PDB file of C-alpha atoms and ligand atoms in Angstrom:
ATOM      1  CA  MET Y 236       0.592  -0.122   0.037  1.00 90.00           C
ATOM      2  CA  THR Y 237       1.468   3.521  -1.041  1.00 93.00           C
ATOM      3  CA  ASP Y 238       0.988   5.967   1.660  1.00 94.00           C
ATOM      4  CA  TYR Y 239       0.653   9.519   0.320  1.00 96.00           C
ATOM      5  CA  THR Y 240       1.259  12.972   2.351  1.00 96.00           C
ATOM      6  CA  LEU Y 241      -0.292  15.760   1.477  1.00 97.00           C
ATOM      7  CA  ALA Y 242       3.269  17.175  -0.122  1.00 97.00           C
ATOM      8  CA  HIS Y 243       3.063  14.098  -2.945  1.00 97.00           C
ATOM      9  CA  TYR Y 244      -0.362  15.362  -4.178  1.00 97.00           C
ATOM     10  CA  GLN Y 245       1.209  19.229  -3.787  1.00 97.00           C
ATOM     11  CA  GLU Y 246       3.978  17.986  -5.950  1.00 97.00           C
ATOM     12  CA  ALA Y 247       2.026  16.608  -8.436  1.00 97.00           C
ATOM     13  CA  CYS Y 248      -0.472  20.244  -8.399  1.00 97.00           C
ATOM     14  CA  ASP Y 249       2.539  22.416  -8.850  1.00 97.00           C
ATOM     15  CA  ALA Y 250       3.893  20.583 -11.966  1.00 97.00           C
ATOM     16  CA  ILE Y 251       0.875  20.586 -13.652  1.00 97.00           C
ATOM     17  CA  GLU Y 252       0.260  24.395 -12.442  1.00 96.00           C
ATOM     18  CA  LYS Y 253       3.381  25.162 -13.754  1.00 96.00           C
ATOM     19  CA  LEU Y 254       2.741  24.032 -16.949  1.00 95.00           C
ATOM     20  CA  ALA Y 255      -1.353  24.786 -17.212  1.00 94.00           C
ATOM     21  CA  GLN Y 256      -2.423  27.952 -15.599  1.00 86.00           C
ATOM     22  CA  ALA Y 257      -6.457  27.511 -16.575  1.00 84.00           C
ATOM     23  CA  ARG Y 258      -8.200  26.151 -13.161  1.00 92.00           C
ATOM     24  CA  PRO Y 259     -10.754  23.364 -14.067  1.00 97.00           C
ATOM     25  CA  LYS Y 260     -14.189  22.827 -12.638  1.00 97.00           C
ATOM     26  CA  ILE Y 261     -15.061  19.254 -14.270  1.00 97.00           C
ATOM     27  CA  GLY Y 262     -12.359  16.156 -14.185  1.00 97.00           C
ATOM     28  CA  LEU Y 263     -12.929  13.294 -16.738  1.00 97.00           C
ATOM     29  CA  ILE Y 264     -11.461   9.883 -16.604  1.00 95.00           C
ATOM     30  CA  LEU Y 265     -11.805   8.544 -20.028  1.00 87.00           C
ATOM     31  CA  GLY Y 266     -12.353   4.860 -20.567  1.00 79.00           C
ATOM     32  CA  SER Y 267     -11.805   2.252 -23.038  1.00 67.00           C
ATOM     33  CA  GLY Y 268     -12.106   4.360 -26.195  1.00 73.00           C
ATOM     34  CA  LEU Y 269     -13.518   7.504 -25.732  1.00 76.00           C
ATOM     35  CA  GLY Y 270     -10.098   8.593 -24.718  1.00 75.00           C
ATOM     36  CA  ASP Y 271      -9.986  10.805 -28.544  1.00 77.00           C
ATOM     37  CA  LEU Y 272     -13.024  13.031 -26.750  1.00 85.00           C
ATOM     38  CA  ALA Y 273      -9.432  15.011 -25.545  1.00 88.00           C
ATOM     39  CA  GLU Y 274      -9.068  15.648 -29.071  1.00 87.00           C
ATOM     40  CA  LEU Y 275     -12.072  18.195 -28.874  1.00 89.00           C
ATOM     41  CA  MET Y 276     -10.640  20.061 -26.227  1.00 94.00           C
ATOM     42  CA  VAL Y 277      -9.420  23.856 -26.847  1.00 94.00           C
ATOM     43  CA  ASP Y 278      -6.837  25.739 -25.449  1.00 94.00           C
ATOM     44  CA  ALA Y 279      -5.367  23.005 -23.918  1.00 95.00           C
ATOM     45  CA  VAL Y 280      -2.339  21.558 -22.331  1.00 96.00           C
ATOM     46  CA  ARG Y 281      -1.420  18.414 -22.748  1.00 95.00           C
ATOM     47  CA  ILE Y 282       1.129  16.626 -19.966  1.00 95.00           C
ATOM     48  CA  PRO Y 283       2.121  13.249 -20.734  1.00 94.00           C
ATOM     49  CA  TYR Y 284       1.687  11.530 -17.060  1.00 94.00           C
ATOM     50  CA  ASP Y 285       5.786  10.561 -16.835  1.00 92.00           C
ATOM     51  CA  GLN Y 286       5.814  14.689 -16.489  1.00 94.00           C
ATOM     52  CA  ILE Y 287       3.840  14.631 -13.173  1.00 96.00           C
ATOM     53  CA  PRO Y 288       5.066  13.589  -9.951  1.00 96.00           C
ATOM     54  CA  HIS Y 289       3.914  10.529  -8.863  1.00 96.00           C
ATOM     55  CA  PHE Y 290       1.702  10.207 -11.191  1.00 95.00           C
ATOM     56  CA  PRO Y 291       0.916   6.546 -12.034  1.00 93.00           C
ATOM     57  CA  ARG Y 292       1.705   5.036 -15.723  1.00 84.00           C
ATOM     58  CA  SER Y 293      -1.259   4.081 -17.663  1.00 69.00           C
ATOM     59  CA  GLY Y 294      -0.110   0.914 -19.489  1.00 64.00           C
ATOM     60  CA  ALA Y 295      -3.708  -0.744 -20.521  1.00 56.00           C
ATOM     61  CA  PRO Y 296      -3.932  -0.910 -24.236  1.00 54.00           C
ATOM     62  CA  SER Y 297      -5.954   1.910 -25.714  1.00 52.00           C
ATOM     63  CA  HIS Y 298      -5.142   4.402 -22.432  1.00 56.00           C
ATOM     64  CA  ALA Y 299      -2.807   7.010 -23.328  1.00 72.00           C
ATOM     65  CA  GLY Y 300      -1.486   8.437 -20.553  1.00 89.00           C
ATOM     66  CA  ILE Y 301      -1.799  12.228 -21.159  1.00 92.00           C
ATOM     67  CA  LEU Y 302      -3.329  15.125 -19.191  1.00 94.00           C
ATOM     68  CA  HIS Y 303      -4.960  17.801 -21.045  1.00 96.00           C
ATOM     69  CA  VAL Y 304      -6.055  20.898 -18.926  1.00 97.00           C
ATOM     70  CA  GLY Y 305      -8.052  23.237 -21.334  1.00 97.00           C
ATOM     71  CA  THR Y 306     -11.939  24.034 -22.303  1.00 96.00           C
ATOM     72  CA  LEU Y 307     -13.828  21.189 -23.391  1.00 95.00           C
ATOM     73  CA  PHE Y 308     -18.137  21.664 -24.887  1.00 95.00           C
ATOM     74  CA  GLY Y 309     -17.111  25.305 -23.058  1.00 94.00           C
ATOM     75  CA  GLN Y 310     -16.484  24.399 -19.482  1.00 95.00           C
ATOM     76  CA  PRO Y 311     -13.068  24.401 -17.923  1.00 97.00           C
ATOM     77  CA  ALA Y 312     -12.068  20.888 -17.500  1.00 97.00           C
ATOM     78  CA  VAL Y 313      -9.195  18.416 -16.764  1.00 97.00           C
ATOM     79  CA  ILE Y 314      -9.025  14.894 -18.404  1.00 96.00           C
ATOM     80  CA  MET Y 315      -7.389  11.955 -18.127  1.00 95.00           C
ATOM     81  CA  GLN Y 316      -7.141  10.203 -21.278  1.00 91.00           C
ATOM     82  CA  GLY Y 317      -5.771   6.871 -20.127  1.00 88.00           C
ATOM     83  CA  ARG Y 318      -6.392   5.585 -16.154  1.00 89.00           C
ATOM     84  CA  VAL Y 319      -4.575   2.767 -14.017  1.00 91.00           C
ATOM     85  CA  HIS Y 320      -6.253  -0.238 -13.108  1.00 93.00           C
ATOM     86  CA  MET Y 321      -5.552  -2.396  -9.723  1.00 95.00           C
ATOM     87  CA  TYR Y 322      -4.948  -5.434 -12.719  1.00 94.00           C
ATOM     88  CA  GLU Y 323      -2.144  -4.279 -13.452  1.00 92.00           C
ATOM     89  CA  GLY Y 324      -0.460  -4.064 -10.562  1.00 94.00           C
ATOM     90  CA  TYR Y 325      -1.041  -0.322  -8.885  1.00 95.00           C
ATOM     91  CA  ASP Y 326      -2.785  -0.430  -5.202  1.00 96.00           C
ATOM     92  CA  PRO Y 327      -5.764   1.720  -4.914  1.00 97.00           C
ATOM     93  CA  GLN Y 328      -4.066   4.804  -3.456  1.00 97.00           C
ATOM     94  CA  GLN Y 329      -1.887   4.913  -6.626  1.00 97.00           C
ATOM     95  CA  VAL Y 330      -4.885   4.251  -8.658  1.00 96.00           C
ATOM     96  CA  THR Y 331      -7.159   7.112  -7.110  1.00 97.00           C
ATOM     97  CA  PHE Y 332      -3.845   9.035  -6.712  1.00 98.00           C
ATOM     98  CA  PRO Y 333      -4.994  11.781  -9.990  1.00 98.00           C
ATOM     99  CA  VAL Y 334      -8.267  12.084  -8.197  1.00 98.00           C
ATOM    100  CA  ARG Y 335      -6.799  14.215  -4.931  1.00 98.00           C
ATOM    101  CA  VAL Y 336      -4.613  16.108  -7.432  1.00 98.00           C
ATOM    102  CA  MET Y 337      -7.269  17.087  -9.834  1.00 98.00           C
ATOM    103  CA  LYS Y 338      -9.055  18.624  -6.651  1.00 98.00           C
ATOM    104  CA  MET Y 339      -6.340  20.360  -5.478  1.00 97.00           C
ATOM    105  CA  LEU Y 340      -6.567  21.354  -9.344  1.00 97.00           C
ATOM    106  CA  GLY Y 341     -10.302  22.670  -8.590  1.00 97.00           C
ATOM    107  CA  ILE Y 342     -12.321  20.226  -9.701  1.00 98.00           C
ATOM    108  CA  GLU Y 343     -16.136  20.521  -8.235  1.00 97.00           C
ATOM    109  CA  SER Y 344     -17.196  17.407 -10.289  1.00 98.00           C
ATOM    110  CA  LEU Y 345     -16.125  14.240 -11.865  1.00 98.00           C
ATOM    111  CA  LEU Y 346     -17.234  12.235 -15.072  1.00 97.00           C
ATOM    112  CA  ILE Y 347     -16.048   9.136 -15.169  1.00 97.00           C
ATOM    113  CA  THR Y 348     -16.848   6.553 -18.534  1.00 95.00           C
ATOM    114  CA  ASN Y 349     -16.119   2.647 -18.414  1.00 94.00           C
ATOM    115  CA  ALA Y 350     -16.370  -0.647 -19.885  1.00 93.00           C
ATOM    116  CA  ALA Y 351     -18.491  -3.033 -18.304  1.00 96.00           C
ATOM    117  CA  GLY Y 352     -20.221  -6.698 -18.450  1.00 96.00           C
ATOM    118  CA  GLY Y 353     -24.035  -6.643 -18.573  1.00 98.00           C
ATOM    119  CA  ILE Y 354     -25.756  -9.055 -15.869  1.00 98.00           C
ATOM    120  CA  ASN Y 355     -29.103  -7.830 -15.626  1.00 98.00           C
ATOM    121  CA  GLU Y 356     -30.818 -10.053 -17.720  1.00 97.00           C
ATOM    122  CA  ALA Y 357     -32.456  -7.067 -19.255  1.00 97.00           C
ATOM    123  CA  TYR Y 358     -29.272  -5.563 -20.735  1.00 98.00           C
ATOM    124  CA  VAL Y 359     -27.746  -6.003 -24.801  1.00 96.00           C
ATOM    125  CA  VAL Y 360     -24.211  -5.286 -25.580  1.00 95.00           C
ATOM    126  CA  GLY Y 361     -24.342  -1.426 -26.817  1.00 93.00           C
ATOM    127  CA  ASP Y 362     -26.376  -0.107 -23.435  1.00 95.00           C
ATOM    128  CA  LEU Y 363     -25.372   2.569 -21.820  1.00 96.00           C
ATOM    129  CA  MET Y 364     -25.948   2.644 -17.625  1.00 98.00           C
ATOM    130  CA  VAL Y 365     -26.116   5.182 -15.709  1.00 98.00           C
ATOM    131  CA  ILE Y 366     -24.552   3.937 -12.195  1.00 98.00           C
ATOM    132  CA  ASP Y 367     -26.745   4.447  -9.208  1.00 98.00           C
ATOM    133  CA  ASP Y 368     -24.869   3.090  -6.703  1.00 98.00           C
ATOM    134  CA  HIS Y 369     -22.020   0.242  -6.554  1.00 98.00           C
ATOM    135  CA  ILE Y 370     -20.771  -2.624  -4.812  1.00 98.00           C
ATOM    136  CA  ASP Y 371     -17.726  -2.765  -3.989  1.00 97.00           C
ATOM    137  CA  LEU Y 372     -16.001  -6.330  -3.784  1.00 94.00           C
ATOM    138  CA  ALA Y 373     -12.555  -4.853  -3.498  1.00 93.00           C
ATOM    139  CA  GLY Y 374     -12.879  -2.643  -0.433  1.00 93.00           C
ATOM    140  CA  MET Y 375     -14.989  -5.621   1.319  1.00 93.00           C
ATOM    141  CA  THR Y 376     -11.179  -7.748   1.336  1.00 92.00           C
ATOM    142  CA  GLY Y 377      -9.475  -4.494   2.433  1.00 91.00           C
ATOM    143  CA  LEU Y 378      -8.494  -2.284  -0.996  1.00 95.00           C
ATOM    144  CA  ASP Y 379     -10.535   0.525   0.380  1.00 97.00           C
ATOM    145  CA  PRO Y 380      -8.652   3.135  -1.290  1.00 97.00           C
ATOM    146  CA  THR Y 381      -8.896   5.499   1.802  1.00 97.00           C
ATOM    147  CA  ARG Y 382      -7.332   2.736   3.911  1.00 96.00           C
ATOM    148  CA  GLY Y 383      -4.152   4.148   5.758  1.00 94.00           C
ATOM    149  CA  GLY Y 384      -2.700   7.412   6.551  1.00 93.00           C
ATOM    150  CA  HIS Y 385      -5.198   9.635   6.741  1.00 95.00           C
ATOM    151  CA  VAL Y 386      -4.356  12.919   4.931  1.00 95.00           C
ATOM    152  CA  PRO Y 387      -7.660  15.463   6.742  1.00 96.00           C
ATOM    153  CA  GLU Y 388      -6.690  18.337   4.206  1.00 95.00           C
ATOM    154  CA  MET Y 389      -7.726  15.635   1.447  1.00 96.00           C
ATOM    155  CA  GLY Y 390     -11.377  14.454   2.791  1.00 97.00           C
ATOM    156  CA  PRO Y 391     -12.782  12.741   6.264  1.00 97.00           C
ATOM    157  CA  ARG Y 392     -11.326  10.092   7.823  1.00 97.00           C
ATOM    158  CA  PHE Y 393     -14.786   8.008   7.446  1.00 97.00           C
ATOM    159  CA  THR Y 394     -16.595   8.283   3.628  1.00 97.00           C
ATOM    160  CA  PRO Y 395     -20.111   8.306   3.584  1.00 96.00           C
ATOM    161  CA  LEU Y 396     -20.883   6.304   0.347  1.00 96.00           C
ATOM    162  CA  ASN Y 397     -24.793   7.169   0.044  1.00 95.00           C
ATOM    163  CA  GLN Y 398     -24.989   9.933  -2.319  1.00 95.00           C
ATOM    164  CA  ALA Y 399     -21.207   9.022  -3.770  1.00 98.00           C
ATOM    165  CA  TYR Y 400     -23.072   8.813  -7.583  1.00 98.00           C
ATOM    166  CA  HIS Y 401     -24.867  12.761  -7.469  1.00 98.00           C
ATOM    167  CA  ARG Y 402     -28.518  12.253  -7.514  1.00 97.00           C
ATOM    168  CA  ASP Y 403     -28.794  15.575  -9.539  1.00 97.00           C
ATOM    169  CA  TYR Y 404     -26.491  14.399 -12.637  1.00 98.00           C
ATOM    170  CA  ILE Y 405     -28.049  10.836 -12.648  1.00 98.00           C
ATOM    171  CA  GLN Y 406     -31.673  12.838 -13.714  1.00 97.00           C
ATOM    172  CA  LYS Y 407     -29.700  15.620 -15.525  1.00 97.00           C
ATOM    173  CA  VAL Y 408     -28.528  12.441 -17.487  1.00 97.00           C
ATOM    174  CA  GLN Y 409     -31.199  10.384 -17.936  1.00 98.00           C
ATOM    175  CA  GLN Y 410     -33.188  13.423 -19.283  1.00 97.00           C
ATOM    176  CA  LEU Y 411     -30.343  13.979 -21.932  1.00 97.00           C
ATOM    177  CA  ALA Y 412     -30.733  10.350 -22.882  1.00 97.00           C
ATOM    178  CA  VAL Y 413     -34.474  10.671 -23.583  1.00 97.00           C
ATOM    179  CA  ALA Y 414     -33.822  14.219 -25.248  1.00 96.00           C
ATOM    180  CA  ARG Y 415     -31.769  12.328 -27.698  1.00 95.00           C
ATOM    181  CA  GLY Y 416     -33.666   9.187 -27.751  1.00 95.00           C
ATOM    182  CA  LEU Y 417     -30.479   7.319 -26.429  1.00 94.00           C
ATOM    183  CA  THR Y 418     -31.352   3.794 -24.140  1.00 94.00           C
ATOM    184  CA  LEU Y 419     -29.670   4.423 -20.807  1.00 97.00           C
ATOM    185  CA  HIS Y 420     -30.128   2.316 -18.055  1.00 98.00           C
ATOM    186  CA  LYS Y 421     -29.940   2.950 -14.233  1.00 98.00           C
ATOM    187  CA  GLY Y 422     -28.323   0.537 -12.156  1.00 98.00           C
ATOM    188  CA  VAL Y 423     -25.604  -1.101  -9.669  1.00 98.00           C
ATOM    189  CA  TYR Y 424     -22.006  -1.479 -10.937  1.00 98.00           C
ATOM    190  CA  SER Y 425     -19.319  -4.026  -8.639  1.00 98.00           C
ATOM    191  CA  PHE Y 426     -15.976  -3.759  -8.849  1.00 97.00           C
ATOM    192  CA  LEU Y 427     -14.011  -6.357  -9.073  1.00 96.00           C
ATOM    193  CA  VAL Y 428      -9.813  -6.120  -9.241  1.00 96.00           C
ATOM    194  CA  GLY Y 429      -9.759  -8.462 -12.229  1.00 94.00           C
ATOM    195  CA  PRO Y 430      -7.816  -9.191 -14.439  1.00 96.00           C
ATOM    196  CA  SER Y 431      -9.599 -12.164 -14.985  1.00 96.00           C
ATOM    197  CA  PHE Y 432     -13.382 -11.822 -15.763  1.00 96.00           C
ATOM    198  CA  GLU Y 433     -15.672 -13.649 -13.283  1.00 97.00           C
ATOM    199  CA  SER Y 434     -16.644 -17.412 -13.342  1.00 97.00           C
ATOM    200  CA  PRO Y 435     -20.155 -17.875 -14.388  1.00 98.00           C
ATOM    201  CA  ALA Y 436     -20.870 -19.071 -10.604  1.00 98.00           C
ATOM    202  CA  GLU Y 437     -19.708 -15.148 -10.066  1.00 97.00           C
ATOM    203  CA  ILE Y 438     -21.794 -13.702 -12.404  1.00 98.00           C
ATOM    204  CA  ARG Y 439     -24.873 -15.477 -11.070  1.00 98.00           C
ATOM    205  CA  MET Y 440     -23.784 -14.512  -7.545  1.00 98.00           C
ATOM    206  CA  LEU Y 441     -23.492 -10.793  -8.458  1.00 98.00           C
ATOM    207  CA  ARG Y 442     -26.775 -10.962 -10.286  1.00 98.00           C
ATOM    208  CA  GLN Y 443     -28.256 -12.177  -7.023  1.00 98.00           C
ATOM    209  CA  MET Y 444     -26.819  -9.328  -5.267  1.00 97.00           C
ATOM    210  CA  GLY Y 445     -28.751  -7.018  -7.361  1.00 98.00           C
ATOM    211  CA  VAL Y 446     -25.658  -6.252  -9.566  1.00 98.00           C
ATOM    212  CA  ASP Y 447     -26.594  -5.070 -13.299  1.00 98.00           C
ATOM    213  CA  ALA Y 448     -23.185  -4.776 -14.619  1.00 98.00           C
ATOM    214  CA  VAL Y 449     -19.841  -5.700 -12.975  1.00 98.00           C
ATOM    215  CA  GLY Y 450     -16.318  -4.390 -14.709  1.00 97.00           C
ATOM    216  CA  MET Y 451     -12.507  -3.440 -13.379  1.00 96.00           C
ATOM    217  CA  SER Y 452     -12.564   0.311 -12.356  1.00 95.00           C
ATOM    218  CA  THR Y 453     -14.226   3.548 -11.845  1.00 97.00           C
ATOM    219  CA  VAL Y 454     -14.949   2.547  -7.664  1.00 98.00           C
ATOM    220  CA  PRO Y 455     -11.983   3.660  -5.799  1.00 98.00           C
ATOM    221  CA  GLU Y 456     -12.060   6.745  -7.918  1.00 98.00           C
ATOM    222  CA  VAL Y 457     -15.493   7.462  -6.958  1.00 98.00           C
ATOM    223  CA  ILE Y 458     -14.623   6.566  -3.288  1.00 98.00           C
ATOM    224  CA  VAL Y 459     -11.973   9.238  -3.468  1.00 98.00           C
ATOM    225  CA  ALA Y 460     -13.842  11.485  -5.012  1.00 98.00           C
ATOM    226  CA  ARG Y 461     -16.759  11.103  -2.738  1.00 98.00           C
ATOM    227  CA  ASN Y 462     -14.084  11.417   0.298  1.00 98.00           C
ATOM    228  CA  ALA Y 463     -12.958  14.682  -1.240  1.00 98.00           C
ATOM    229  CA  GLY Y 464     -16.628  16.388  -1.865  1.00 98.00           C
ATOM    230  CA  ILE Y 465     -16.505  15.896  -5.472  1.00 98.00           C
ATOM    231  CA  LYS Y 466     -19.687  15.237  -7.288  1.00 98.00           C
ATOM    232  CA  VAL Y 467     -19.441  12.384  -9.645  1.00 98.00           C
ATOM    233  CA  LEU Y 468     -21.474  11.136 -12.703  1.00 98.00           C
ATOM    234  CA  ALA Y 469     -20.440   7.397 -13.911  1.00 98.00           C
ATOM    235  CA  ILE Y 470     -21.316   5.886 -16.595  1.00 97.00           C
ATOM    236  CA  SER Y 471     -20.971   2.259 -18.320  1.00 96.00           C
ATOM    237  CA  ALA Y 472     -20.775   0.823 -21.679  1.00 94.00           C
ATOM    238  CA  ILE Y 473     -22.122  -2.420 -21.800  1.00 95.00           C
ATOM    239  CA  THR Y 474     -19.648  -4.442 -23.981  1.00 94.00           C
ATOM    240  CA  ASN Y 475     -20.638  -7.692 -23.943  1.00 95.00           C
ATOM    241  CA  VAL Y 476     -23.593  -9.762 -21.805  1.00 96.00           C
ATOM    242  CA  ALA Y 477     -21.700 -11.404 -18.579  1.00 96.00           C
ATOM    243  CA  ILE Y 478     -21.971 -15.454 -19.315  1.00 95.00           C
ATOM    244  CA  ASP Y 479     -23.442 -17.369 -16.154  1.00 96.00           C
ATOM    245  CA  ASP Y 480     -23.706 -20.413 -17.504  1.00 95.00           C
ATOM    246  CA  PRO Y 481     -20.415 -23.102 -17.605  1.00 96.00           C
ATOM    247  CA  ASP Y 482     -21.090 -25.182 -20.465  1.00 94.00           C
ATOM    248  CA  ALA Y 483     -21.897 -22.108 -22.325  1.00 94.00           C
ATOM    249  CA  GLU Y 484     -20.115 -22.287 -25.863  1.00 92.00           C
ATOM    250  CA  ALA Y 485     -19.461 -18.355 -25.679  1.00 90.00           C
ATOM    251  CA  ILE Y 486     -16.264 -17.021 -24.127  1.00 91.00           C
ATOM    252  CA  THR Y 487     -16.187 -13.672 -22.654  1.00 91.00           C
ATOM    253  CA  THR Y 488     -12.599 -11.855 -24.878  1.00 90.00           C
ATOM    254  CA  GLU Y 489     -10.660  -8.413 -24.528  1.00 89.00           C
ATOM    255  CA  GLU Y 490     -11.840  -8.221 -28.820  1.00 87.00           C
ATOM    256  CA  GLU Y 491     -14.987  -8.751 -27.691  1.00 86.00           C
ATOM    257  CA  VAL Y 492     -14.836  -6.345 -25.149  1.00 86.00           C
ATOM    258  CA  TRP Y 493     -13.212  -3.210 -27.625  1.00 85.00           C
ATOM    259  CA  GLU Y 494     -14.666  -4.348 -30.450  1.00 86.00           C
ATOM    260  CA  ASN Y 495     -18.402  -3.741 -29.351  1.00 87.00           C
ATOM    261  CA  VAL Y 496     -17.115  -0.828 -27.270  1.00 87.00           C
ATOM    262  CA  LYS Y 497     -16.049   1.144 -30.884  1.00 87.00           C
ATOM    263  CA  GLN Y 498     -20.332   0.769 -31.821  1.00 89.00           C
ATOM    264  CA  ILE Y 499     -20.963   2.776 -28.262  1.00 92.00           C
ATOM    265  CA  ILE Y 500     -18.506   5.375 -28.610  1.00 90.00           C
ATOM    266  CA  PRO Y 501     -20.992   7.762 -30.464  1.00 91.00           C
ATOM    267  CA  ARG Y 502     -23.704   7.511 -28.025  1.00 92.00           C
ATOM    268  CA  LEU Y 503     -21.402   7.792 -25.072  1.00 92.00           C
ATOM    269  CA  LYS Y 504     -20.041  11.200 -26.669  1.00 91.00           C
ATOM    270  CA  ALA Y 505     -23.031  12.625 -27.605  1.00 93.00           C
ATOM    271  CA  LEU Y 506     -24.522  12.178 -23.917  1.00 95.00           C
ATOM    272  CA  VAL Y 507     -20.723  13.735 -22.478  1.00 94.00           C
ATOM    273  CA  GLU Y 508     -21.030  16.341 -25.144  1.00 94.00           C
ATOM    274  CA  ASP Y 509     -25.078  17.668 -23.913  1.00 96.00           C
ATOM    275  CA  PHE Y 510     -23.902  17.000 -20.056  1.00 96.00           C
ATOM    276  CA  MET Y 511     -20.782  18.918 -20.287  1.00 95.00           C
ATOM    277  CA  THR Y 512     -22.498  21.788 -22.899  1.00 94.00           C
ATOM    278  CA  ASP Y 513     -25.300  21.957 -20.155  1.00 87.00           C
ATOM    279  CA  PHE Y 514     -23.315  21.750 -16.895  1.00 90.00           C
ATOM    280  CA  LYS Y 515     -24.186  24.167 -14.445  1.00 82.00           C
ATOM    281  CA  ASP Y 516     -22.622  22.960 -11.089  1.00 77.00           C
TER     282      ASP Y 516
HETATM  283  N1  HPA H 655     -15.752  -7.869 -17.036  1.00 84.06           N
HETATM  284  C1  HPA H 655     -14.931  -7.518 -15.870  1.00 84.06           C
HETATM  285  N2  HPA H 655     -14.949  -6.093 -16.810  1.00 84.06           N
HETATM  286  C2  HPA H 655     -15.181  -6.021 -17.838  1.00 84.06           C
HETATM  287  C3  HPA H 655     -16.100  -6.427 -18.510  1.00 84.06           C
HETATM  288  C4  HPA H 655     -16.698  -8.094 -17.847  1.00 84.06           C
HETATM  289  O1  HPA H 655     -17.517  -9.003 -18.202  1.00 84.06           O
HETATM  290  N3  HPA H 655     -16.585  -6.143 -19.810  1.00 84.06           N
HETATM  291  C5  HPA H 655     -15.828  -4.681 -19.899  1.00 84.06           C
HETATM  292  N4  HPA H 655     -14.896  -4.593 -18.491  1.00 84.06           N
END
């Protein structure tokens, strides 16, 4: 476990502020395939993660590892193009380090996207789901990102996790989806570290627990954001239907996930654009 102090966050923040003067209001952590939204940012200062002290390096495919500070759809924003995952070997404190740095930069809101396997039997590949709540199986086994040395400047010792997903943002994005004629489910996301996909028995267990979609990211960042008083909107792209039958012929593969992400991206981008354009606070 990495025990960061305030000085670590401050050093990263100072390095960014030296290069980029803008003060972002919204942070975006863009998951698989959505990174090119960053190209739409104007007046952007683009900083590779390896130029930011203590920032984790992104190693996953299609996760570029560039921080963009500028204006996106009219809003002062900071975009993480590429995130790191616990399945790469990072601990939850490293995965969430950038969230606290973005808080220091000034963000009050955080928009997160991810790819997820659909567990709810009503979901099909290509659907979108706004996250309403989560089940943090990793956190329950001791991998809570706020565990360890407490940095009081960053947030309280104990984090309330009701309303971790900002209720007004959920409502807003649901309205935007209706206006666009897009299907947007609202559901419970479960975080598992991975990188193995879930076994069929695990999928059936998750379904019984009330989980609608499962993935390998997002929840650590949401917990740290909530701890820091940041308002979160998180949207999952359902890239595959989780397999719940050990006799099924189909198997879940990374290729399937990437292939299906591509067809979802235009709709997810449209929702992000609408949300940003209409953003108040
Ligand atoms: N399980 C876990 N993570 C995922 C999946 C899945 O089925 N699809 C995309 N990310």
